[in-house]
Amino acid sequence: MSKTSRRSLGGLLFKHRTAAGLSMSDVSQALAAAGIDRSRQSVHVWEKGSSAPPVAVLRELAEIYALSASQRVQVFNAADLLVIVAPTEAA
């Protein structure tokens, strides 16, 4: 992942965390509750763009931030990850 991509992803993570009204400590605690041990400092490093969270953590952050499908695609694209959207079942 390029430095530009990490910064873009970091900006999105910051935007979604603050929109959700969560502190970095809140996110760290929510990750811990999901069985992912990451510190508040890890959240800061991701948002700063110094490094990117692993895919499993990105998935959990999307849940914590209650991101819509389009927001999830935007975050995963910023992380240079291929996004495959499953078709919805016809009713």
PDB file of C-alpha atoms in Angstrom:
ATOM      1  CA  MET A   1       0.000   0.000   0.000  1.00  0.00           C
ATOM      2  CA  SER A   2       1.384   3.366  -0.985  1.00  0.00           C
ATOM      3  CA  LYS A   3       1.879   6.224   1.456  1.00  0.00           C
ATOM      4  CA  THR A   4      -0.827   8.197  -0.367  1.00  0.00           C
ATOM      5  CA  SER A   5      -3.274   5.296  -0.025  1.00  0.00           C
ATOM      6  CA  ARG A   6      -2.510   4.947   3.694  1.00  0.00           C
ATOM      7  CA  ARG A   7      -3.156   8.674   4.216  1.00  0.00           C
ATOM      8  CA  SER A   8      -6.403   8.499   2.256  1.00  0.00           C
ATOM      9  CA  LEU A   9      -7.506   5.484   4.292  1.00  0.00           C
ATOM     10  CA  GLY A  10      -6.456   7.202   7.519  1.00  0.00           C
ATOM     11  CA  GLY A  11      -8.541  10.246   6.671  1.00  0.00           C
ATOM     12  CA  LEU A  12     -11.572   8.073   5.992  1.00  0.00           C
ATOM     13  CA  LEU A  13     -11.116   6.164   9.250  1.00  0.00           C
ATOM     14  CA  PHE A  14     -10.883   9.444  11.181  1.00  0.00           C
ATOM     15  CA  LYS A  15     -13.960  10.840   9.420  1.00  0.00           C
ATOM     16  CA  HIS A  16     -16.064   7.749  10.148  1.00  0.00           C
ATOM     17  CA  ARG A  17     -14.889   7.440  13.768  1.00  0.00           C
ATOM     18  CA  THR A  18     -15.715  11.038  14.566  1.00  0.00           C
ATOM     19  CA  ALA A  19     -19.037  10.819  12.683  1.00  0.00           C
ATOM     20  CA  ALA A  20     -19.887   7.848  14.909  1.00  0.00           C
ATOM     21  CA  GLY A  21     -19.076   9.996  17.957  1.00  0.00           C
ATOM     22  CA  LEU A  22     -16.370   7.636  19.173  1.00  0.00           C
ATOM     23  CA  SER A  23     -13.009   8.358  20.775  1.00  0.00           C
ATOM     24  CA  MET A  24      -9.904   6.351  19.909  1.00  0.00           C
ATOM     25  CA  SER A  25     -10.249   4.637  23.295  1.00  0.00           C
ATOM     26  CA  ASP A  26     -13.862   3.727  22.478  1.00  0.00           C
ATOM     27  CA  VAL A  27     -12.696   2.095  19.246  1.00  0.00           C
ATOM     28  CA  SER A  28      -9.911   0.226  21.022  1.00  0.00           C
ATOM     29  CA  GLN A  29     -12.399  -1.101  23.588  1.00  0.00           C
ATOM     30  CA  ALA A  30     -14.899  -2.093  20.882  1.00  0.00           C
ATOM     31  CA  LEU A  31     -12.157  -3.960  19.020  1.00  0.00           C
ATOM     32  CA  ALA A  32     -11.163  -5.719  22.255  1.00  0.00           C
ATOM     33  CA  ALA A  33     -14.787  -6.750  22.805  1.00  0.00           C
ATOM     34  CA  ALA A  34     -14.680  -8.303  19.317  1.00  0.00           C
ATOM     35  CA  GLY A  35     -11.532 -10.233  20.246  1.00  0.00           C
ATOM     36  CA  ILE A  36      -9.097  -7.904  18.452  1.00  0.00           C
ATOM     37  CA  ASP A  37      -6.408  -6.577  20.780  1.00  0.00           C
ATOM     38  CA  ARG A  38      -5.403  -3.121  19.547  1.00  0.00           C
ATOM     39  CA  SER A  39      -4.493  -0.041  21.565  1.00  0.00           C
ATOM     40  CA  ARG A  40      -5.679   3.531  21.213  1.00  0.00           C
ATOM     41  CA  GLN A  41      -2.233   4.243  19.783  1.00  0.00           C
ATOM     42  CA  SER A  42      -2.898   1.735  16.975  1.00  0.00           C
ATOM     43  CA  VAL A  43      -6.047   3.644  16.029  1.00  0.00           C
ATOM     44  CA  HIS A  44      -4.021   6.876  16.011  1.00  0.00           C
ATOM     45  CA  VAL A  45      -1.318   5.365  13.763  1.00  0.00           C
ATOM     46  CA  TRP A  46      -3.960   4.115  11.282  1.00  0.00           C
ATOM     47  CA  GLU A  47      -5.710   7.487  11.168  1.00  0.00           C
ATOM     48  CA  LYS A  48      -2.398   9.317  10.756  1.00  0.00           C
ATOM     49  CA  GLY A  49      -1.609   7.095   7.765  1.00  0.00           C
ATOM     50  CA  SER A  50       1.610   5.690   9.199  1.00  0.00           C
ATOM     51  CA  SER A  51       0.304   2.154   8.749  1.00  0.00           C
ATOM     52  CA  ALA A  52      -2.907   0.432   7.737  1.00  0.00           C
ATOM     53  CA  PRO A  53      -4.980  -1.981   9.802  1.00  0.00           C
ATOM     54  CA  PRO A  54      -5.234  -5.608   8.695  1.00  0.00           C
ATOM     55  CA  VAL A  55      -8.285  -6.593   6.642  1.00  0.00           C
ATOM     56  CA  ALA A  56      -9.975  -8.299   9.609  1.00  0.00           C
ATOM     57  CA  VAL A  57      -9.648  -5.084  11.604  1.00  0.00           C
ATOM     58  CA  LEU A  58     -11.016  -3.011   8.706  1.00  0.00           C
ATOM     59  CA  ARG A  59     -14.061  -5.269   8.610  1.00  0.00           C
ATOM     60  CA  GLU A  60     -14.612  -4.830  12.328  1.00  0.00           C
ATOM     61  CA  LEU A  61     -14.124  -1.062  12.140  1.00  0.00           C
ATOM     62  CA  ALA A  62     -16.811  -0.943   9.433  1.00  0.00           C
ATOM     63  CA  GLU A  63     -19.152  -2.700  11.874  1.00  0.00           C
ATOM     64  CA  ILE A  64     -18.206  -0.456  14.793  1.00  0.00           C
ATOM     65  CA  TYR A  65     -18.726   2.672  12.693  1.00  0.00           C
ATOM     66  CA  ALA A  66     -21.977   1.247  11.226  1.00  0.00           C
ATOM     67  CA  LEU A  67     -20.834   2.008   7.700  1.00  0.00           C
ATOM     68  CA  SER A  68     -23.210   1.624   4.773  1.00  0.00           C
ATOM     69  CA  ALA A  69     -22.290  -0.670   1.894  1.00  0.00           C
ATOM     70  CA  SER A  70     -21.076   2.259  -0.225  1.00  0.00           C
ATOM     71  CA  GLN A  71     -18.983   3.618   2.660  1.00  0.00           C
ATOM     72  CA  ARG A  72     -17.425   0.160   3.140  1.00  0.00           C
ATOM     73  CA  VAL A  73     -16.525   0.015  -0.551  1.00  0.00           C
ATOM     74  CA  GLN A  74     -14.920   3.463  -0.266  1.00  0.00           C
ATOM     75  CA  VAL A  75     -12.835   2.396   2.751  1.00  0.00           C
ATOM     76  CA  PHE A  76     -11.729  -0.892   1.187  1.00  0.00           C
ATOM     77  CA  ASN A  77     -10.876   0.855  -2.100  1.00  0.00           C
ATOM     78  CA  ALA A  78      -8.745   3.357  -0.166  1.00  0.00           C
ATOM     79  CA  ALA A  79      -6.970   0.360   1.366  1.00  0.00           C
ATOM     80  CA  ASP A  80      -6.236  -0.929  -2.169  1.00  0.00           C
ATOM     81  CA  LEU A  81      -8.380  -4.000  -1.519  1.00  0.00           C
ATOM     82  CA  LEU A  82     -10.577  -5.717  -4.056  1.00  0.00           C
ATOM     83  CA  VAL A  83     -14.220  -5.447  -3.067  1.00  0.00           C
ATOM     84  CA  ILE A  84     -16.641  -8.124  -4.169  1.00  0.00           C
ATOM     85  CA  VAL A  85     -20.253  -7.292  -3.521  1.00  0.00           C
ATOM     86  CA  ALA A  86     -22.538 -10.290  -3.313  1.00  0.00           C
ATOM     87  CA  PRO A  87     -25.798  -9.922  -5.216  1.00  0.00           C
ATOM     88  CA  THR A  88     -28.887  -9.596  -3.093  1.00  0.00           C
ATOM     89  CA  GLU A  89     -31.474 -12.331  -3.259  1.00  0.00           C
ATOM     90  CA  ALA A  90     -34.595 -11.602  -5.255  1.00  0.00           C
ATOM     91  CA  ALA A  91     -37.693 -11.522  -3.115  1.00  0.00           C
TER      92      ALA A  91
END
